[in-house]
Short mmCIF file of C-alpha atoms in Angstrom, two decimals:
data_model
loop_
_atom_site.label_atom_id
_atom_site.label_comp_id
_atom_site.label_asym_id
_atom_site.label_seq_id
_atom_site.Cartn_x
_atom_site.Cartn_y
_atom_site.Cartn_z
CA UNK A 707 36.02 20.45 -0.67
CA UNK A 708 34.04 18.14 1.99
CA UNK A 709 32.62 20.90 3.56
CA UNK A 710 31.43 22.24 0.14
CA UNK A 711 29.77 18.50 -0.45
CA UNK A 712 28.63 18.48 3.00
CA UNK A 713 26.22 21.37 2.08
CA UNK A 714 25.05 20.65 -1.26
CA UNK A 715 22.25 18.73 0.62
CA UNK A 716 20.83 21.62 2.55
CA UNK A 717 21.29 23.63 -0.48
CA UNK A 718 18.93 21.74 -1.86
CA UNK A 719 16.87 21.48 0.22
CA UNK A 720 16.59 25.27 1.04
CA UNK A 721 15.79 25.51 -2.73
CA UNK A 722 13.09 22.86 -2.49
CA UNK A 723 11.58 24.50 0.22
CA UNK A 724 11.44 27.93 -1.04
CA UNK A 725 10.19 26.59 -4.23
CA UNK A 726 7.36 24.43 -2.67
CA UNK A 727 6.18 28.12 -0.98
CA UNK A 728 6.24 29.72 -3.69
CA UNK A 729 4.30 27.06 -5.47
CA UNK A 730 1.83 27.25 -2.61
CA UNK A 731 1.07 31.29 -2.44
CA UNK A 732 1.07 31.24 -6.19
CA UNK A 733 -2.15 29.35 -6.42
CA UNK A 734 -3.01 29.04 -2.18
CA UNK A 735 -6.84 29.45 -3.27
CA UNK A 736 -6.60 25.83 -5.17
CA UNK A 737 -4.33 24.84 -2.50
CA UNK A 738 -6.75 26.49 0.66
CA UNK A 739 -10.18 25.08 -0.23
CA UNK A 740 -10.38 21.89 -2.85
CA UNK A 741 -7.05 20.74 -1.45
CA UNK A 742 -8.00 21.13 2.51
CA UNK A 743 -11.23 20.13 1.94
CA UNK A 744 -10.68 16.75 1.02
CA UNK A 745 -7.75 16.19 3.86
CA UNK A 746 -9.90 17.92 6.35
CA UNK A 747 -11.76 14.38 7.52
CA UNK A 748 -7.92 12.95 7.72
CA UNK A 749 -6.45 15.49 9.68
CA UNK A 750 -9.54 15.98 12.11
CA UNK A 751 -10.18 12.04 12.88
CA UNK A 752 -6.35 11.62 13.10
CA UNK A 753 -5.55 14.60 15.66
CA UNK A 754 -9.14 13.17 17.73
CA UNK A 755 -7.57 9.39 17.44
CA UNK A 756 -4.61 10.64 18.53
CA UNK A 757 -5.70 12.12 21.78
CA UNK A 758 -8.52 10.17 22.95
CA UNK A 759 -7.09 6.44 21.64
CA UNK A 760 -4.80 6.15 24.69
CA UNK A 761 -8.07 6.81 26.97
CA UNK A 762 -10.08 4.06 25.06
CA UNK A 763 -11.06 0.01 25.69
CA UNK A 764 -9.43 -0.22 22.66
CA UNK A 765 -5.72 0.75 23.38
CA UNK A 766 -4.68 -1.46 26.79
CA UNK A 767 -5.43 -4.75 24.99
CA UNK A 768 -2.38 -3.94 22.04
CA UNK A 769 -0.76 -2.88 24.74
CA UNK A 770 -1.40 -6.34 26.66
CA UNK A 771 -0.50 -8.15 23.68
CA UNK A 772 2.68 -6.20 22.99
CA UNK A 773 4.03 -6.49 26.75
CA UNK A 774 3.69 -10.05 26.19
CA UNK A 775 5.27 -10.54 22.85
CA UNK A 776 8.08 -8.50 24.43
CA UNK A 777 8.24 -11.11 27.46
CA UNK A 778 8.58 -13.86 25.14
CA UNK A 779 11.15 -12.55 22.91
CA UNK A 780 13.09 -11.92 25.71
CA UNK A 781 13.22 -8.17 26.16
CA UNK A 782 13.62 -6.52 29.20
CA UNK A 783 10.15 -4.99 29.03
CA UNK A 784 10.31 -4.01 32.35
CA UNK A 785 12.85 -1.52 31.19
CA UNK A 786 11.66 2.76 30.88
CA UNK A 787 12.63 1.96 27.06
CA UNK A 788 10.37 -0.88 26.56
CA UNK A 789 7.99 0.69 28.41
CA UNK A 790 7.76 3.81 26.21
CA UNK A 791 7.98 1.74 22.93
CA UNK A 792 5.01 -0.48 23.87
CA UNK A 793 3.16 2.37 24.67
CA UNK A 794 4.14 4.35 21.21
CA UNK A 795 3.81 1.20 18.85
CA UNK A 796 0.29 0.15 20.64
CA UNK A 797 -1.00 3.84 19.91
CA UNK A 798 0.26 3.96 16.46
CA UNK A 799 -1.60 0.29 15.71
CA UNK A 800 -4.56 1.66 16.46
CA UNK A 801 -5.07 5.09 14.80
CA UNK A 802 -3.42 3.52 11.72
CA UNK A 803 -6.31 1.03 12.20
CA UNK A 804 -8.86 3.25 12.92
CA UNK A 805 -7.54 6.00 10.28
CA UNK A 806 -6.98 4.08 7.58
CA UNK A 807 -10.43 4.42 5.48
CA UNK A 808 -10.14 8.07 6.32
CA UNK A 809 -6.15 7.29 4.92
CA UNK A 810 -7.26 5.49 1.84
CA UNK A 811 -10.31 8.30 0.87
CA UNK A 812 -9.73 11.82 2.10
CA UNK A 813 -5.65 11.56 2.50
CA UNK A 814 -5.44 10.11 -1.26
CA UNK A 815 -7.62 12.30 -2.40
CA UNK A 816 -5.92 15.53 -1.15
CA UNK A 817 -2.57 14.01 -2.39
CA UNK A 818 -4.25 13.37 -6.69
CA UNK A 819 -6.08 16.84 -6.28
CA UNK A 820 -2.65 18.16 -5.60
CA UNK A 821 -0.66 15.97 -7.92
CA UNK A 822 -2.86 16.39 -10.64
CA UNK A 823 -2.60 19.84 -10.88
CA UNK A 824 0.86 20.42 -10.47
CA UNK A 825 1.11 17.94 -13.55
CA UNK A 826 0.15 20.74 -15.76
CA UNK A 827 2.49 23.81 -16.73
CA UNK A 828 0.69 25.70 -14.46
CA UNK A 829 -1.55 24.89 -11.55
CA UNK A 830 -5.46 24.42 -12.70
CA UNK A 831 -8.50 24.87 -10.77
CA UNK A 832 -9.85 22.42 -11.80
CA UNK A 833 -7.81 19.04 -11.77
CA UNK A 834 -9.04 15.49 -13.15
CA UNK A 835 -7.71 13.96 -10.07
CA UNK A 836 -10.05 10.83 -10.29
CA UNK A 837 -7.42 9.28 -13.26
CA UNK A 838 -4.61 9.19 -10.42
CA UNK A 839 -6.97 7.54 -7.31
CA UNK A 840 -6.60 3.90 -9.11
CA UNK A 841 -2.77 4.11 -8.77
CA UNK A 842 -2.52 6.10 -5.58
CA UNK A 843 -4.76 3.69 -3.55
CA UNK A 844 -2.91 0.15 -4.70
CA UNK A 845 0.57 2.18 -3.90
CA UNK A 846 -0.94 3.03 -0.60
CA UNK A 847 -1.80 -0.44 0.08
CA UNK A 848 1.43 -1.86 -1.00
CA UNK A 849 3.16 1.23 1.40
CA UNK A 850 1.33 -0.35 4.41
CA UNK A 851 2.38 -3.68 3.74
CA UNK A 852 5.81 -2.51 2.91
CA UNK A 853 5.54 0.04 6.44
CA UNK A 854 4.25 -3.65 8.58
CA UNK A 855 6.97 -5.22 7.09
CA UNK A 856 10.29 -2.36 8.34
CA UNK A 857 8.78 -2.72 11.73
CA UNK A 858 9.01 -6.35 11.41
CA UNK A 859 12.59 -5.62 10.53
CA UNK A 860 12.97 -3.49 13.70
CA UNK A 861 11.55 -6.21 15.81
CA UNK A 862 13.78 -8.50 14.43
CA UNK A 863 16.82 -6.14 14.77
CA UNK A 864 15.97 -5.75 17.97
CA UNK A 865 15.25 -9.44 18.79
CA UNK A 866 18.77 -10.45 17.45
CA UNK A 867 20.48 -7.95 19.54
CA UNK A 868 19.39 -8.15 23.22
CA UNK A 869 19.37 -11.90 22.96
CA UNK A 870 23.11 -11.87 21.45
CA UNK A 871 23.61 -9.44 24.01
CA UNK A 872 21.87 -11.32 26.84
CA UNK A 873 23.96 -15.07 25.83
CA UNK A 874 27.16 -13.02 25.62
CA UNK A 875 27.22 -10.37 28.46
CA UNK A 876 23.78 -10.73 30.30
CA UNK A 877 21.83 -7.85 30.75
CA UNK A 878 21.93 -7.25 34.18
CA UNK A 879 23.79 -3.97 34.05
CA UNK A 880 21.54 -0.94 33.70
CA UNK A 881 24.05 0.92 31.76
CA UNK A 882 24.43 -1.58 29.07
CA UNK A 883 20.49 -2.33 28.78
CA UNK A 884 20.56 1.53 28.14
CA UNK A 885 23.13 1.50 25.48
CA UNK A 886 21.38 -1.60 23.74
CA UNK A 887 18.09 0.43 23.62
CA UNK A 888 19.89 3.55 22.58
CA UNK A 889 21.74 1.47 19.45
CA UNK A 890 18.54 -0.19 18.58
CA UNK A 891 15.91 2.96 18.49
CA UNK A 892 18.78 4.51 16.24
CA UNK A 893 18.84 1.82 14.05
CA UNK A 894 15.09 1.50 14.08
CA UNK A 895 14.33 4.90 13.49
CA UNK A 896 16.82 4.85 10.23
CA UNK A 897 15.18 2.16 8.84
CA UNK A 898 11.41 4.00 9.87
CA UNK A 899 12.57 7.56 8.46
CA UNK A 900 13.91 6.11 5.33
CA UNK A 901 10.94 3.29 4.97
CA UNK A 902 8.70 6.87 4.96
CA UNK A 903 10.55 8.50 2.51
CA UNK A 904 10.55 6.09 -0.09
CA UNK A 905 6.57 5.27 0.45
CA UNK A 906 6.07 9.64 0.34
CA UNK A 907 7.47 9.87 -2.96
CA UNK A 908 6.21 6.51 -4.28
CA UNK A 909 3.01 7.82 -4.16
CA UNK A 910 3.95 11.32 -6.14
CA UNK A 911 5.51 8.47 -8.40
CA UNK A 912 2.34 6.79 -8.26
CA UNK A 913 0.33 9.89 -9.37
CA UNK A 914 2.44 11.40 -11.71
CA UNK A 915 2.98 8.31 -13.80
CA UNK A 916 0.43 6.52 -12.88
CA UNK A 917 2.12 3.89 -12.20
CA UNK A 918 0.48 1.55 -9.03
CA UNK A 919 1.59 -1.06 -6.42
CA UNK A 920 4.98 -2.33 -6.21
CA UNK A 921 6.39 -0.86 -9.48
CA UNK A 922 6.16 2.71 -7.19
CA UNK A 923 8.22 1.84 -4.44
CA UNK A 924 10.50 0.06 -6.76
CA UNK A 925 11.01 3.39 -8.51
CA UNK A 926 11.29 5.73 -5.52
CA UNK A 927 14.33 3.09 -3.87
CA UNK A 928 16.38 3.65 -7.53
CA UNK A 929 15.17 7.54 -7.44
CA UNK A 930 16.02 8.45 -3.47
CA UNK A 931 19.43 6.69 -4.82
CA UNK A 932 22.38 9.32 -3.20
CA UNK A 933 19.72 11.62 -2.49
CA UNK A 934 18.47 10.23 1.23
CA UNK A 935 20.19 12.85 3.07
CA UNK A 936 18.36 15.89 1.06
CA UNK A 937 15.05 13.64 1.08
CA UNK A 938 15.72 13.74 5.74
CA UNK A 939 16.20 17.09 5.24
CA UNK A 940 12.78 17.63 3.86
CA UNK A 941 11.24 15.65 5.83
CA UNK A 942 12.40 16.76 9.09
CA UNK A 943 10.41 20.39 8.96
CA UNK A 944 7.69 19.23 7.63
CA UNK A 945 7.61 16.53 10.58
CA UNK A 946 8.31 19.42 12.93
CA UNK A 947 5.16 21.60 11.80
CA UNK A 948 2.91 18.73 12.42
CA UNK A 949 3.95 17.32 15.43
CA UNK A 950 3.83 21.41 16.80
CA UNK A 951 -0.19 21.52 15.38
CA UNK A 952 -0.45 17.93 17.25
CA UNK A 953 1.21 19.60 20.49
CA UNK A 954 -1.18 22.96 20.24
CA UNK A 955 -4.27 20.38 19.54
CA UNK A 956 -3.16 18.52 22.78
CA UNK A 957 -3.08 21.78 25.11
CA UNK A 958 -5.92 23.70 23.35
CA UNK A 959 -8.29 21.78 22.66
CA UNK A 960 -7.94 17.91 24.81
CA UNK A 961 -6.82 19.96 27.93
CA UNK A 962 -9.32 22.33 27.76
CA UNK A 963 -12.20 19.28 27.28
CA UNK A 964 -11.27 17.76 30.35
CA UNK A 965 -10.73 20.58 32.68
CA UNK A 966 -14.20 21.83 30.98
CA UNK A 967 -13.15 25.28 31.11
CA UNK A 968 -13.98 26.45 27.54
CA UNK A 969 -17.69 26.38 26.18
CA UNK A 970 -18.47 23.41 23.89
CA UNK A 971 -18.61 25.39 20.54
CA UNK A 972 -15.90 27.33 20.80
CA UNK A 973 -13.96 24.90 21.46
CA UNK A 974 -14.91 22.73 18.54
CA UNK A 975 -14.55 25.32 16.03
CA UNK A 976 -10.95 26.26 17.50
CA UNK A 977 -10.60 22.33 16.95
CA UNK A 978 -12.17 22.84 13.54
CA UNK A 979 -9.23 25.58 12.88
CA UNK A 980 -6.32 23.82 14.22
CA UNK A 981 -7.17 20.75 12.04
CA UNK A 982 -7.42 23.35 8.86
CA UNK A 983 -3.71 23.91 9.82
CA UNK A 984 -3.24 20.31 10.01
CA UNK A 985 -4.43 20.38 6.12
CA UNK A 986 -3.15 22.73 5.24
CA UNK A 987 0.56 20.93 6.01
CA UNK A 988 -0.51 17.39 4.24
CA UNK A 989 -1.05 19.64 1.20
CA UNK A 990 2.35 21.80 1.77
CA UNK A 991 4.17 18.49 2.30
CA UNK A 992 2.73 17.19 -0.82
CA UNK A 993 3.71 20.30 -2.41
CA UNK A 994 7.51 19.26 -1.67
CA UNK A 995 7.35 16.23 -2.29
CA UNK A 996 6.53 16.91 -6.04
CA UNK A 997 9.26 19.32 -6.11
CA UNK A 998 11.49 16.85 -4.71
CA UNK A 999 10.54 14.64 -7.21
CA UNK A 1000 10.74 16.89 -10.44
CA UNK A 1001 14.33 17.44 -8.89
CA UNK A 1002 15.18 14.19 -8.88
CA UNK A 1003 14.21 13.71 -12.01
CA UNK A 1004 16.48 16.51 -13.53
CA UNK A 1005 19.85 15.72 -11.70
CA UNK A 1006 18.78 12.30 -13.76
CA UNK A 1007 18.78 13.46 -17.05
CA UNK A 1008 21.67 15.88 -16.42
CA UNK A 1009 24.28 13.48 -15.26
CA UNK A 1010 23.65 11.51 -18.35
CA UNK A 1011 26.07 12.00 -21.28
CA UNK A 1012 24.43 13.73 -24.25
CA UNK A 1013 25.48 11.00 -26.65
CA UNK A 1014 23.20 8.23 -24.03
CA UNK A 1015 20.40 9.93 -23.54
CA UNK A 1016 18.41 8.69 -26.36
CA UNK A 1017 19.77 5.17 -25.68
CA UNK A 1018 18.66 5.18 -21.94
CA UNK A 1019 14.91 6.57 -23.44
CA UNK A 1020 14.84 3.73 -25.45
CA UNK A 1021 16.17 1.08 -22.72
CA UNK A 1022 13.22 3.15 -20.15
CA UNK A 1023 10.72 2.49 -22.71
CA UNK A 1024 11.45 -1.24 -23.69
CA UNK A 1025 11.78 -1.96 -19.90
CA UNK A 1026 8.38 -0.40 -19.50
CA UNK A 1027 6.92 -2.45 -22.01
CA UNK A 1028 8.81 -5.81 -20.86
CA UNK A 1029 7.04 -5.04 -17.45
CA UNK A 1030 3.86 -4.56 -18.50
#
């Protein structure tokens, strides 16, 4: 019986998936051009920020900054751990910095294209996406606020930790600064993955209702309810198909640049085509999110008893009105 439970999840998810392709070849010239096109500027600035950021003026002083917040929190910063975290959260700082009017025009615009027409019985070729911009854009902002404020969380996790560590047992073994670090990226990266998951499908929310901001997020934390360990699932291949484009960007195209070995235009448009890829996977991952979503939204109707289900339409509707 647990082992049948156990699997339910990737069940799921292997159905999501699977559905999500076949959404995408059903209607991949929608999907291939208006789609790509408008997360083409995301994907291309965000692959270049990624590679040449750590090279720029612009990345040692977060790192600077970081090292010493570190210090005065009492971290072993000198630490390999430390080390690599400063280095990762300094990065990310600064392409979501740099990124984020490319984040908050092409990226939501991709994501309402998309949305909009999947909201139809069948795919259209021509979506009203403009209707679902509004909401997107004031859920994005609240996601960033609500991302700034788990890695405050982290921080603090952290914080708490190596300093109850440090007053208890000291931290001058090696082996237990190791398994402090090890405990808190675990715990960190929980609290990341599933801060993520709930700001991914507020924004299908966010679209699909349009419904904006706060109310979003609210609704994707009672909707991922019992349903976080299908909603990894998802999220993990998706993650893993992005990070590879990121890789093959790295060693095709930023390799090549500075061991100047390839000419200058074909290298930019194999740049040009790896970043289509990169597109291409926003608007795939979009794809399954939806699905996700629609799923969700049937297991909730289902487990209701036949006899409730008006009553809990009603109760939805009057608590939509009370709210707004």
């Amino acid at each position: 019986m647990e082992d049948y439970n156990s699997s339910i999840p990737m069940q799921r998810t292997t159905k999501i998936i699977r559905k999500s392709i076949f959404i995408f070849l059903q209607n991949y010239q929608f999907f291939t051009t208006t789609a790509v096109f408008f997360a083409f500027p995301f994907a291309a600035s965000f692959l270049l920020l990624q590679s040449f950021i750590p090279s720029s003026s612009f990345f040692p002083i977060i790192y600077e900054r970081l090292h010493l917040l570190f210090d005065a929190a009492g971290f072993p910063s000198s630490s390999e751990f430390f080390t690599l975290l400063n280095s990762k959260i300094s990065q990310t700082i600064a392409i979501s910095f740099l990124v984020f009017p490319f984040t908050i025009s092409s990226f939501l615009f991709s994501k309402a294209s998309v949305i909009e027409s999947l909201n139809h019985s069948k795919p259209t070729q021509n979506p009203s996406f403009f209707s679902s911009f509004s909401p997107l854009l004031l859920t994005q902002i609240c996601n960033s606020l609500l991302i700034i404020s788990a890695n405050a969380t982290c921080f603090t996790v952290l914080f708490f930790s190596f300093n109850l560590v440090d007053y208890g047992f000291g931290l001058s073994s090696p082996r237990l600064i190791l398994l402090c670090s090890a405990t808190g990226a675990v715990i960190c990266s929980i609290i990341l993955a599933n801060t993520l998951i709930i700001c991914n499908l507020a924004l299908v929310i966010s679209g699909t209702e349009k419904i904006g901001g706060y109310m979003a997020i609210l609704k994707s934390c009672i909707l991922i309810r019992g349903r976080t360990a299908t909603a990894l699932s998802l999220a993990v291949p998706v993650s893993l198909a992005l990070a590879a484009v990121e890789a093959l960007f790295q060693y095709r195209i930023v390799r090549a640049y500075y061991q100047e070995k390839t000419d200058f235009f074909s290298l930019a448009f194999e740049g040009i085509f790896i970043a289509y890829m990169y597109s291409i996977l926003l608007v795939l991952d979009t794809i399954v999110s939806i699905v996700f979503y629609r799923n969700c939204k049937t297991d909730e109707v289902r487990i209701l008893p036949i006899q409730d289900r008006d009553e809990h339409i009603v109760l939805k509707i009057k608590t939509a009105d009370s709210v707004f």
